[in-house]
Coordinates of C-alpha atoms in Angstrom, one line a residue:
X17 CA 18.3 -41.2 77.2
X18 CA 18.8 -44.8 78.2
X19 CA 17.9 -46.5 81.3
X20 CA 20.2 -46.0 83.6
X21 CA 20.6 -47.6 87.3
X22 CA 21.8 -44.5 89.0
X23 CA 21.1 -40.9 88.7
X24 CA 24.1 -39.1 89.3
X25 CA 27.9 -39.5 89.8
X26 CA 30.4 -38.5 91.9
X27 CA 34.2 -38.9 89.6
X28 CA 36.3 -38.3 92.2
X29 CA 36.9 -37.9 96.0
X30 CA 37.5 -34.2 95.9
X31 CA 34.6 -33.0 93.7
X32 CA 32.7 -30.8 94.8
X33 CA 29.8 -31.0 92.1
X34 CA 27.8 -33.9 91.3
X35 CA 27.0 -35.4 87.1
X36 CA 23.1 -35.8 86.4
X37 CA 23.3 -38.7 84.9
X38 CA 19.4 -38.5 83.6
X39 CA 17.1 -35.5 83.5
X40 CA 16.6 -34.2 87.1
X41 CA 13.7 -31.9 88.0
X42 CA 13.5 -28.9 90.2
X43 CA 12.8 -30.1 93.9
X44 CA 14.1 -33.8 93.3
X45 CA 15.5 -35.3 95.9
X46 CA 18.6 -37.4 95.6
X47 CA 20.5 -39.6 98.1
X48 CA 23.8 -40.0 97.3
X49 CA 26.3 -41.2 99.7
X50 CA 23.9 -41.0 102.7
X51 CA 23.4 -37.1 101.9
X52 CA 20.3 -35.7 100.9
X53 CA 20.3 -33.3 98.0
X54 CA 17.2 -31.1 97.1
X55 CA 18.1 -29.7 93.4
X56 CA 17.0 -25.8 93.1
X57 CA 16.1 -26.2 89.6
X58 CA 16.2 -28.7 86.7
X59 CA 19.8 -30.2 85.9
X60 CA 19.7 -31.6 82.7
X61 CA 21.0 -35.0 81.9
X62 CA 25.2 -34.4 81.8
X63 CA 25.3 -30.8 83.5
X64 CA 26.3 -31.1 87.3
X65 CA 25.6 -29.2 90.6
X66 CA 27.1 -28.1 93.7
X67 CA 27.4 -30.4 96.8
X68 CA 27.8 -27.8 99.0
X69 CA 27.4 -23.8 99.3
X70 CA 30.2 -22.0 97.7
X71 CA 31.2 -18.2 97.4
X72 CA 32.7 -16.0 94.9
X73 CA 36.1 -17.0 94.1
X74 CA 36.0 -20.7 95.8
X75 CA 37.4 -23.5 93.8
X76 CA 35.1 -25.9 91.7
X77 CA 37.0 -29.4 91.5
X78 CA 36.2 -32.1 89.1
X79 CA 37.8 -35.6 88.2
X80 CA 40.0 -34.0 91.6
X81 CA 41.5 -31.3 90.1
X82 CA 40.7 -27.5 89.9
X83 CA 37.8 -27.0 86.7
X84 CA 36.4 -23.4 87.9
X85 CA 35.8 -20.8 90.1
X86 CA 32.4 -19.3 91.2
X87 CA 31.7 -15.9 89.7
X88 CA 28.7 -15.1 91.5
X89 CA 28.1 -13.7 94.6
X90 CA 27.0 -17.9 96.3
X91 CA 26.0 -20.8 94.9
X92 CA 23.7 -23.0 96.8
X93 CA 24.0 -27.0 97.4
X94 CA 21.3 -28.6 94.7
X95 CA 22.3 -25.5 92.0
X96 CA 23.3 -26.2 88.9
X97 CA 26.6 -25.6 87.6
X98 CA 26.3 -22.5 84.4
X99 CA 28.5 -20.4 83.0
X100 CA 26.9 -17.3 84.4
X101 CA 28.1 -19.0 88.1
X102 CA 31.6 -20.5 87.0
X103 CA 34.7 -19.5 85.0
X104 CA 37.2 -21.4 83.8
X105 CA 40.0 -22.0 86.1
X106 CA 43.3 -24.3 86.0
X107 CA 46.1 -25.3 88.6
X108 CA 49.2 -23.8 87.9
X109 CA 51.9 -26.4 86.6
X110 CA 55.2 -27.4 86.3
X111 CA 57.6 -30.5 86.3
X112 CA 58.0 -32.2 89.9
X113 CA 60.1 -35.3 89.2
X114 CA 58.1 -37.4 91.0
X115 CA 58.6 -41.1 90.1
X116 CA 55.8 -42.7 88.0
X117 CA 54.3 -46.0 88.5
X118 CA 52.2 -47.6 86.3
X119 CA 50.5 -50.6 86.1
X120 CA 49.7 -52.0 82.9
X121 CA 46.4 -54.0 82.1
X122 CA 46.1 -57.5 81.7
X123 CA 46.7 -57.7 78.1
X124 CA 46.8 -61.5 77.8
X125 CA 43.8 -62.2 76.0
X126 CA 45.5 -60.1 73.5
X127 CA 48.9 -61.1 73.4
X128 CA 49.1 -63.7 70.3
X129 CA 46.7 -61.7 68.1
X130 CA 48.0 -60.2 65.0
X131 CA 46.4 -57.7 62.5
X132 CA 46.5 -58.2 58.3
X133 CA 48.4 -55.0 57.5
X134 CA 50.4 -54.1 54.5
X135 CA 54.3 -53.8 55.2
X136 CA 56.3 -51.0 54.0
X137 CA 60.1 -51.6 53.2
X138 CA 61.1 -49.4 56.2
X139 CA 59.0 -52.3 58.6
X140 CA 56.1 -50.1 58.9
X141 CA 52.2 -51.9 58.8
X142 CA 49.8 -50.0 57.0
X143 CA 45.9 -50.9 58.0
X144 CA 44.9 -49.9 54.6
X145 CA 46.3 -49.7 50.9
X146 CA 46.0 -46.5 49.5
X147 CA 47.1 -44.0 46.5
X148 CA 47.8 -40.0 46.9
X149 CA 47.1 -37.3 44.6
X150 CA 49.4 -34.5 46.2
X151 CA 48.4 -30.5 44.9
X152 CA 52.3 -28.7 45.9
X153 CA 49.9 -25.4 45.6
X154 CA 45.9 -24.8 46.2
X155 CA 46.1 -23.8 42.3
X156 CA 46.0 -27.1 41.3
X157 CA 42.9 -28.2 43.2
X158 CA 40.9 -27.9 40.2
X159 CA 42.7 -30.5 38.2
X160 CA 43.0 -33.1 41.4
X161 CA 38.7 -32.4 40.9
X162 CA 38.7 -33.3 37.4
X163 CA 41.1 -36.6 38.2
X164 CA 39.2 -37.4 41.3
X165 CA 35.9 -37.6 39.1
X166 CA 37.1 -39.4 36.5
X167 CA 39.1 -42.3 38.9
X168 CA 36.2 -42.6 41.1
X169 CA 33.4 -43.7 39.0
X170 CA 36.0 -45.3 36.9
X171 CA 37.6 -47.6 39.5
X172 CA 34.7 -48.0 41.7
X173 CA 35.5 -45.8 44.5
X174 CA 32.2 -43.2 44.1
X175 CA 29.9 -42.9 46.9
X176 CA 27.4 -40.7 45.8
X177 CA 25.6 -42.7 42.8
X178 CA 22.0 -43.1 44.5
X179 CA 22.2 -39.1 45.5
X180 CA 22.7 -38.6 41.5
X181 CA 19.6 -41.1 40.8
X182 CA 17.7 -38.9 43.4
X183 CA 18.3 -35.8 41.5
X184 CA 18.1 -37.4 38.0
X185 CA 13.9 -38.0 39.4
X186 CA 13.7 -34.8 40.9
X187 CA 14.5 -33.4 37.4
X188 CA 12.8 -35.7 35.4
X189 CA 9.7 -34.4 37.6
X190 CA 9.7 -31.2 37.2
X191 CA 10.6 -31.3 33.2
X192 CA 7.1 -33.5 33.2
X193 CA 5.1 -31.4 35.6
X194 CA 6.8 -28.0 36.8
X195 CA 7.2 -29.0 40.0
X196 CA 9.5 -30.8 42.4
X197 CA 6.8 -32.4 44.5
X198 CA 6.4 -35.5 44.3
X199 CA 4.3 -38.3 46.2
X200 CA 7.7 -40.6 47.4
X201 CA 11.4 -41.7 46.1
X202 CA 13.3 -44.4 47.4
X203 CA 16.6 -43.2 48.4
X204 CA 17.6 -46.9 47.9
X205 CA 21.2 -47.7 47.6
X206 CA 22.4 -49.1 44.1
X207 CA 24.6 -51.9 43.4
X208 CA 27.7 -51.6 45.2
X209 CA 30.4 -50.5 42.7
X210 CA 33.3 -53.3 41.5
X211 CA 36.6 -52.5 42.1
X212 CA 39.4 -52.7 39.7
X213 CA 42.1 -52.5 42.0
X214 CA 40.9 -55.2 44.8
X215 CA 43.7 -54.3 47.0
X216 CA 43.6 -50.6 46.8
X217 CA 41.4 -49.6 49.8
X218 CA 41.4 -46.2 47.8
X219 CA 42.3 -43.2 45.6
X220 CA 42.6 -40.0 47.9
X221 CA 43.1 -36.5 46.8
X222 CA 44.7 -33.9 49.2
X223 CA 42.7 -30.2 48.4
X224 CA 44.2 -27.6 50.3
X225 CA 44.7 -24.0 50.4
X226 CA 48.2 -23.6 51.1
X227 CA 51.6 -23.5 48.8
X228 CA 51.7 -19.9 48.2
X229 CA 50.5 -16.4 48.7
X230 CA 51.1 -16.9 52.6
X231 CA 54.2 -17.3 54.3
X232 CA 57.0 -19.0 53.5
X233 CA 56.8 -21.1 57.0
X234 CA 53.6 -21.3 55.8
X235 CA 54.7 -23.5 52.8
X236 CA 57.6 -25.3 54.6
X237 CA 54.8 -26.4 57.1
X238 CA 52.4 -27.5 54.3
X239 CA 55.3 -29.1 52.6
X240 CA 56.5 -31.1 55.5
X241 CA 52.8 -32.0 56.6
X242 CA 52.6 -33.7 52.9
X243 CA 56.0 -35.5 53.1
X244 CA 54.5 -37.3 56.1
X245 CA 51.6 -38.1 54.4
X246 CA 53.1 -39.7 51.2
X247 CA 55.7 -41.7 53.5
X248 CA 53.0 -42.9 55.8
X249 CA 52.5 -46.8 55.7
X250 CA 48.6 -46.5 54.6
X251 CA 50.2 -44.6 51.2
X252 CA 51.4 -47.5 48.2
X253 CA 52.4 -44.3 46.0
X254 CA 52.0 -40.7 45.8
X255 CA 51.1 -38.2 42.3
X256 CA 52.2 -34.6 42.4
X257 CA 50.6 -32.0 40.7
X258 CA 52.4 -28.6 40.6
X259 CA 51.9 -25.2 38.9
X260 CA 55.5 -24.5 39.1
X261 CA 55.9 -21.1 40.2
X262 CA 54.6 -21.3 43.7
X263 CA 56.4 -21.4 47.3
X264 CA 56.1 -24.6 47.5
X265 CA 58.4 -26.4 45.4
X266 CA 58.5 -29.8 44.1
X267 CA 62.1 -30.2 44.6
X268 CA 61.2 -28.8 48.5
X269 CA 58.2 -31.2 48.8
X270 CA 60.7 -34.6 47.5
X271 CA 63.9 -32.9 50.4
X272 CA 61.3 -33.2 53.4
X273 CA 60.1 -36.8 52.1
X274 CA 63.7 -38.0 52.1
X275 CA 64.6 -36.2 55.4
X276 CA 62.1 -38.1 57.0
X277 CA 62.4 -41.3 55.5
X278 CA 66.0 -42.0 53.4
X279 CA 64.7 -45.0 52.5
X280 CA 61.7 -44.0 50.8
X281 CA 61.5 -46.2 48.0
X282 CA 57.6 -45.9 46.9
X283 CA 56.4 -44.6 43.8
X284 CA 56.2 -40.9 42.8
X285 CA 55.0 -39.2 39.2
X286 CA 55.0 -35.8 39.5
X287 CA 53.5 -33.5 36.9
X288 CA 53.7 -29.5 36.7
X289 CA 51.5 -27.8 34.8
X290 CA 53.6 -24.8 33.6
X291 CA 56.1 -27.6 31.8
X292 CA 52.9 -28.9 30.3
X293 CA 51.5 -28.3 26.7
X294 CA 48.2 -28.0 28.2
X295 CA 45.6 -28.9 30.9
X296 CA 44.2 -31.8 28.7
X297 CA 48.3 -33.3 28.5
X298 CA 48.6 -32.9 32.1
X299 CA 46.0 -34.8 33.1
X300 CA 45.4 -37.4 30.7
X301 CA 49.4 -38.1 31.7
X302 CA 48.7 -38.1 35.6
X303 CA 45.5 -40.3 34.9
X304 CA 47.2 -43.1 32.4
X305 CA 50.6 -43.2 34.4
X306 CA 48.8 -43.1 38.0
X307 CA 46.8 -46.7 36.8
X308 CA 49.9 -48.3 35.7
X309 CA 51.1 -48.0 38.9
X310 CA 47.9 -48.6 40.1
X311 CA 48.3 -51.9 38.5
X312 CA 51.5 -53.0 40.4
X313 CA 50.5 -51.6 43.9
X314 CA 47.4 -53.8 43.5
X315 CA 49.9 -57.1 43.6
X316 CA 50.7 -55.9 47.0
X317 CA 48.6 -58.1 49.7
X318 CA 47.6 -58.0 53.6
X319 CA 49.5 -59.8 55.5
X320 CA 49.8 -60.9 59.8
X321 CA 52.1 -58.4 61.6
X322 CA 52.0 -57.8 65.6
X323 CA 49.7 -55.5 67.3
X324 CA 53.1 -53.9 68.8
X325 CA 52.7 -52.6 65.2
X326 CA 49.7 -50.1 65.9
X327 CA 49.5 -46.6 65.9
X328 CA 46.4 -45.3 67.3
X329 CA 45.6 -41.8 67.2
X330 CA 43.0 -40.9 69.9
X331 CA 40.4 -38.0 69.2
X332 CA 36.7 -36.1 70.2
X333 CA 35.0 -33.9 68.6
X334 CA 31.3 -32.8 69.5
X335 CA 32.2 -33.8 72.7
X336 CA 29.3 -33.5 75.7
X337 CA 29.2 -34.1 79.4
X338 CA 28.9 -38.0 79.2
X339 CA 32.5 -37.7 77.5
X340 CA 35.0 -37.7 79.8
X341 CA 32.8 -40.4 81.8
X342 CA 32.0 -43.3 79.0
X343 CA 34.0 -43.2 75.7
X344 CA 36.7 -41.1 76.5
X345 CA 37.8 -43.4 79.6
X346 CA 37.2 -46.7 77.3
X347 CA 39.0 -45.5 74.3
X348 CA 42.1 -44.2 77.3
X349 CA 41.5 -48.2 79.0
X350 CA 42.3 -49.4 75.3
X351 CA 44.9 -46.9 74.5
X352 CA 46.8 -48.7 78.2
X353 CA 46.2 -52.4 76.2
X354 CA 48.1 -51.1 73.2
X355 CA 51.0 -49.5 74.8
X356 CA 50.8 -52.9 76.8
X357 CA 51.1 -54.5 73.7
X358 CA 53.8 -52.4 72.7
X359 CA 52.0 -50.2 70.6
X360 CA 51.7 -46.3 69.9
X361 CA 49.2 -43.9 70.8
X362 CA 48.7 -40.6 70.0
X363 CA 47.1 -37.9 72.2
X364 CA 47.0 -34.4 71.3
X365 CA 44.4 -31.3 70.8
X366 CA 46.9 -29.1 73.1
X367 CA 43.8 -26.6 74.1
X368 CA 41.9 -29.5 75.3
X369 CA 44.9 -30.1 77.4
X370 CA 44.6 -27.1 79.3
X371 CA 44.2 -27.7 83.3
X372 CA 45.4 -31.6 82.9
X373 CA 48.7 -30.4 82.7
X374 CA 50.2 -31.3 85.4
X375 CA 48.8 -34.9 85.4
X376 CA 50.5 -35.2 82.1
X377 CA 53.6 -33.7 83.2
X378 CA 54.0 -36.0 86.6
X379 CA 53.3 -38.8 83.9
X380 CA 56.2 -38.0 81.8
X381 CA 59.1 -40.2 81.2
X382 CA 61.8 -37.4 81.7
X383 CA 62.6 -33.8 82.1
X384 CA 63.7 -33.3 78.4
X385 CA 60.2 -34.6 77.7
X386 CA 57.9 -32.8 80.4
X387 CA 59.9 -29.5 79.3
X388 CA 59.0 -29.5 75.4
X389 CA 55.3 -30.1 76.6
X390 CA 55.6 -26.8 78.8
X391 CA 57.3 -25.1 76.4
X392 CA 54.9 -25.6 73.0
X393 CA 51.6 -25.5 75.4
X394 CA 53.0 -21.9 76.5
X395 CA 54.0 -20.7 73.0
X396 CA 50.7 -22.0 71.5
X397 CA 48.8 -20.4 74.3
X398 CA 50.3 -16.8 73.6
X399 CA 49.7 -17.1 70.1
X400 CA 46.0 -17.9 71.0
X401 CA 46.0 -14.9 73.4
X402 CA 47.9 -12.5 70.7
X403 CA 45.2 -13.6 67.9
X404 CA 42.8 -12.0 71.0
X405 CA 41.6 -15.9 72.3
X406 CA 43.2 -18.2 74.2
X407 CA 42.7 -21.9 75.8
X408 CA 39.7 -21.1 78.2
X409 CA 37.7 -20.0 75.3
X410 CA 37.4 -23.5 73.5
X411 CA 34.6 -25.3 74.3
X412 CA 31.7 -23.9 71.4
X413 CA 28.0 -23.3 72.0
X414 CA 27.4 -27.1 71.7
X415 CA 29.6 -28.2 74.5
X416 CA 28.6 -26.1 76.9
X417 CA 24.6 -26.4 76.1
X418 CA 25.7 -30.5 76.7
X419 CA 27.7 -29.8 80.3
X420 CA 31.5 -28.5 79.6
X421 CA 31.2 -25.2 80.9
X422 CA 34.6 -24.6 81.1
X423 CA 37.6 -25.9 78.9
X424 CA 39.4 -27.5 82.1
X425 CA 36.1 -29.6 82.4
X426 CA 36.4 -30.4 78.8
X427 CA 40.4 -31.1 79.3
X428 CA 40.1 -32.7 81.7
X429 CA 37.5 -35.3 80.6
X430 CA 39.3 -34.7 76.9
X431 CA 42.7 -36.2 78.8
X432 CA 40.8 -39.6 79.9
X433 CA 41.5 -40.7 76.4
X434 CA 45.2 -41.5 76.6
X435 CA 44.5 -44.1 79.3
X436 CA 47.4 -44.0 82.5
X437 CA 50.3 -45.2 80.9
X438 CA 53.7 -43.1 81.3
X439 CA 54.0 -40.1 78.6
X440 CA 57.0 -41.6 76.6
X441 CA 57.5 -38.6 73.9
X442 CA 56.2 -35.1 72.9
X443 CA 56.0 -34.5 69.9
X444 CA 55.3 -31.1 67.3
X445 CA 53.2 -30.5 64.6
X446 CA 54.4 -33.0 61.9
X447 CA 57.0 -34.5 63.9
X448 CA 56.7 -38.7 63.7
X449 CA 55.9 -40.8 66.4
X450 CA 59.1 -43.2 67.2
X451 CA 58.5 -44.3 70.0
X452 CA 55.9 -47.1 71.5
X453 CA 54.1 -45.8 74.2
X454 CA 51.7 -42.4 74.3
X455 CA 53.1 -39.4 72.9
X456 CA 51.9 -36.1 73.0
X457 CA 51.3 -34.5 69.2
X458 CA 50.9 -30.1 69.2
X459 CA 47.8 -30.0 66.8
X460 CA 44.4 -27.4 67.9
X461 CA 41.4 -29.0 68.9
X462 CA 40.1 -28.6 66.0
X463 CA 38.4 -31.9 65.1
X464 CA 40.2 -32.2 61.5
X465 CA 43.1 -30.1 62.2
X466 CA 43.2 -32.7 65.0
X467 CA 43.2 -35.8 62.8
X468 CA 45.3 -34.1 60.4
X469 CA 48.5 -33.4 62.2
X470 CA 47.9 -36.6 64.0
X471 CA 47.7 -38.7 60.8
X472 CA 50.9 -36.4 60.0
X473 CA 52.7 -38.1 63.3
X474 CA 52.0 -41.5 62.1
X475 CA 48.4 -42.7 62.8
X476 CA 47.3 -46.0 61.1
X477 CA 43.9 -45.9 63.0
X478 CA 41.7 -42.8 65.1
X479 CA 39.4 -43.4 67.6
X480 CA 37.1 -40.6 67.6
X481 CA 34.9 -39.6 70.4
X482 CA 31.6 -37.9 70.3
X483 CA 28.8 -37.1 72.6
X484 CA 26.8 -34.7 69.8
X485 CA 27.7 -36.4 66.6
X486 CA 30.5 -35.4 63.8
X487 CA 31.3 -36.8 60.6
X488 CA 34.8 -36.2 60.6
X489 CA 37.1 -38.2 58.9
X490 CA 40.7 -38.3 57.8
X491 CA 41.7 -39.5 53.4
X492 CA 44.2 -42.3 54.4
X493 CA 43.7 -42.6 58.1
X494 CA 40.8 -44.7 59.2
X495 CA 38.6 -42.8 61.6
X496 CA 36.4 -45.0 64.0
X497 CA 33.3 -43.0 65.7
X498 CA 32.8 -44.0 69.3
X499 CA 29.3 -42.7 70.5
X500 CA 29.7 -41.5 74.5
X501 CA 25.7 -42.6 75.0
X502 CA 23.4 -44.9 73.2
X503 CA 20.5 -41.9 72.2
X504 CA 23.4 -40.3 69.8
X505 CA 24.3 -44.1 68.3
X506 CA 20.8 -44.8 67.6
X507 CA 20.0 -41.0 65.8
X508 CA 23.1 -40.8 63.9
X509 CA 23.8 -44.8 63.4
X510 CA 24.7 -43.6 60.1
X511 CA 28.2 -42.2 61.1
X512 CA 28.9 -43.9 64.3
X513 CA 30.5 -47.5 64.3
X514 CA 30.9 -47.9 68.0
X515 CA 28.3 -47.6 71.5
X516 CA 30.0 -47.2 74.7
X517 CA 26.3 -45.9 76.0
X518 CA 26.3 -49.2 78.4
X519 CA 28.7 -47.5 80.7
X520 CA 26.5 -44.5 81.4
X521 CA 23.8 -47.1 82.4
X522 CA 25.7 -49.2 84.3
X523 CA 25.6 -52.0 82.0
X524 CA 29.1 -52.5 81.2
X525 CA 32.4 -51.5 82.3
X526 CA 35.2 -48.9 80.9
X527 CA 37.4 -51.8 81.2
X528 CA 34.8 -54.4 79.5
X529 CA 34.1 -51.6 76.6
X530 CA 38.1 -50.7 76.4
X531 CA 38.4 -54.7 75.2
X532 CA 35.6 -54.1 73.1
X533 CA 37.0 -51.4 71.1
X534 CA 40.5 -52.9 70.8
X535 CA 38.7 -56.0 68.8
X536 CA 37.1 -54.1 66.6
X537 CA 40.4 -51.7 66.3
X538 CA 42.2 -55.2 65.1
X539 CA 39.1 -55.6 62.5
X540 CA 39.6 -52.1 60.8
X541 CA 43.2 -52.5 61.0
X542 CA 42.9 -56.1 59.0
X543 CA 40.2 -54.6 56.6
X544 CA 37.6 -57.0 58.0
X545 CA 35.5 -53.6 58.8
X546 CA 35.5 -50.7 57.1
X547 CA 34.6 -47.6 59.6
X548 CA 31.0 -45.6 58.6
X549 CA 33.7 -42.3 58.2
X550 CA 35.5 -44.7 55.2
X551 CA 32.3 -46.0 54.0
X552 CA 30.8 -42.2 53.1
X553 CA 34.4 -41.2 51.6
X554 CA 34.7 -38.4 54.2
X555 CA 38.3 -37.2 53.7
X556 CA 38.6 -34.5 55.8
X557 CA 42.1 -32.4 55.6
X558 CA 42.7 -29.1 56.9
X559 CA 46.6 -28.1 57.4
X560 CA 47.3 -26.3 60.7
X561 CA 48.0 -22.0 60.6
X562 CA 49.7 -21.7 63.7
X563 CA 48.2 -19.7 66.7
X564 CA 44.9 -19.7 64.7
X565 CA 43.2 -22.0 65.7
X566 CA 42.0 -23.9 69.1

């Protein structure tokens, strides 16, 4: 881990557990506060102990609010905090009406700065420039393979060429010798590919297993998740590929695009297969009609817009003890600048909500608001509980081994990312973001589930938290990777764009890393960076089964 200038860390006034901030050993003795704690055994770096001696049933509190109750018979002061000692626990909630007061950060370093976005005829910015192959049914995933090879080494788009040079030796190598073991190759990148289309950031492909053979809210879901995809602002133009006969229908897919934008005016070829000749028409029609439009989308150019103009989704995924402390609180002090700004954000993962609640709900702008929150967190949660889970069971082997032992400690932390500023809207799956300010959007935890529906409510940008490393990444939503400590940034430096390990050792603050991340939010938004997730082509895209998922 890196150096760090203190060893633990008390989050709030009413905690009752202390955060090892570096490893601790068994009989260490810490001062903290003027107290003197002996620890019992080792606490790993992230996990926490117990202050003081607790007995079965007493409340744990964390970040001030209720994250566990003791299961054993006593815990000791100096003993670390496991699951075979606490259970998940959450305060009951519900809306108080209390007036909300917020103050907003100085945002005045930021306030004539602009992004280079690409504006839609509705007034929307897009941060990126790019074209949609659309499958109406899973069927037609085969052909959108067949397109998406021949576009991407055609048009420059491939990211895989040096793996193919790597196996082209490992081959060559055996046909020579029998064997695959060689003395060394040079996984050296090649050339990087020319683009054709200069101002096409890319050509993405929507897979999926949906459209039919489930049911039919099934397929109005899917079909209304893909409406907001081809009429968000980082789409030029959309291809549909249909078999014809499934649940889905094309005519269905083109109602819920106009529903949610009447003005939709960008380009869209569709194409179903059943009305075809054969496979070869089909797709030799969706390939030559797709670059003529190509062609003309490519005239479009970046231009300055306002940052009021952002929408930030906010995300973690592999998340670890050091989350809710470091990048989750700098990505929520940036999320405050934006809404400053006049900006959106996005804040959702509704299981990794559970025991913030009511934090949320005293933060919300009205009662019509705080009640929809209520109402689709309850509804979710019994469909968990019906499907035999629920909330308390989402945090996953690797969280917990890393210091979230229960799912409120998780929320909680999870929470930290949607900074302070009032809850303005609440949104469902799907549903678009209309107003500035942080909404709350129903998706699972799920990390691409996550940044799927969250794209689906409007997300030009996603900040993605990680203590333990994910690749996750979203086709037409740029996805930046925000390491929580600086031993992950360095291991994986290959997926993550952004360090915010300097908090944990006291080298900078939330606040100095929040500005930090907002500049280099402006650069991906004005194509001046491309995010590592971009870079690799990682276009991850799961629609959401209701109730299935956490």
């Amino acid at each position: 881990m890196e150096s760090i200038k203190n060893k633990v860390l008390k989050i709030h006034p009413l905690d009752n557990v202390l955060v090892a901030l570096a490893n601790l050993q068994q009989g260490e003795e810490i001062i903290f506060d003027n107290e003197l704690y002996t620890l019992l055994e080792p606490i790993p770096a992230k996990h926490k102990f117990f202050m003081t001696q607790l007995n079965e049933q007493d409340v744990v509190k964390m970040y001030g609010v209720t994250v566990g109750k003791i299961i054993a018979p006593q815990v000791n002061r100096g003993q670390r905090m496991a699951t075979e000692n606490t259970q998940h626990a959450a305060e009951p909630y519900q809306y108080k009406n209390i007036p909300y007061h917020w103050q907003a950060p100085d945002v005045s370093r930021f306030a004539h700065k602009t992004f280079n976005g690409y504006v839609r005829s509705n007034g929307a910015a897009g941060t990126a420039n790019y074209w949609l192959f659309i499958p109406t049914v899973f069927c037609e995933n085969r052909n959108l393979d067949v397109i998406k090879e021949a576009l991407h080494n055609s048009l420059g788009y491939a990211v895989t060429k040096k793996y193919l040079t790597y196996t082209h030796q490992l081959l060559h190598t055996f046909k020579n010798t029998g064997s695959f073991n060689i003395d060394e190759i040079t996984l050296a990148e090649t050339e990087k590919p020319t683009r054709v289309f200069e101002n096409i950031d890319g050509i993405k492909f929507l897979n999926h297993s949906g459209g039919c053979g489930g049911t039919r809210q099934d397929a109005a879901t899917l079909s209304k998740l893909l409406a907001a995809y081809a009429d968000h602002p980082n789409v030029a133009g959309v291809t549909i590929l249909s078999l014809g006969c499934q649940h889905l229908q094309v005519a269905d897919l083109l109602a819920d695009i106009r529903q949610r934008n009447p003005l939709f005016e960008k380009p869209v070829l569709v194409y179903e297969q059943q009305q075809q000749q054969s496979e070869e028409q089909l797709i030799k029609a969706a390939i030559k009609n797709t670059l003529e439009q190509l062609a003309i989308a490519n005239q479009q150019q970046r231009q300055p817009v306002s940052l009021s103009n952002l929408c930030i989704g906010v995300k973690c995924g592999g998340s670890d003890g050091f989350s809710g402390i470091s990048a989750n609180p700098a990505v929520g002090h940036t999320a405050d600048l934006i809404v400053a700004l006049g900006g959106k954000v996005l804040l959702a993962e509704f299981p990794e909500l559970c025991g913030a609640e009511q934090q949320l709900l005293d933060r919300s702008v009205d009662e019509y608001s705080a009640g929809k929150f209520i109402r689709l967190m309850e509804a979710y949660n019994a469909q968990a509980h019906a499907a035999g889970s629920g909330f308390h069971m989402n945090p996953s082997p690797g969280n917990i081994k890393d210091g979230l032992i229960t799912d409120a400690i998780k929320s909680t932390g999870a929470c930290k990312k949607g900074g302070t500023s009032p809850v303005t809207d609440v949104l469902d799956y799907t549903e678009p973001a209309t107003k500035p300010g942080l909404s709350l959007v129903c998706t699972p935890g799920n990390d691409v589930e996550a940044t799927t529906g969250k794209t689906a409510s409007g997300a030009t940008i996603i900040l993605f938290t990680t203590g333990l490393g994910t690749p996750t990444g979203n086709p037409i939503c740029p996805v930046i990777k925000v390491a929580t400590n600086s031993t992950l940034a360095k291991k994986m430096a290959d997926i993550i764009d952004i360090d915010t390990g300097g908090i944990i050792a006291g080298e900078k603050t939330i606040e100095q890393m929040g500005e930090e991340i907002l500049e280099y939010v402006i650069k991906v938004a004005s194509g001046e960076i491309i995010p590592k997730a971009v870079q690799l082509n990682q276009d991850d895209f799961i629609p959401w089964k209701r109730g299935v998922s956490l």
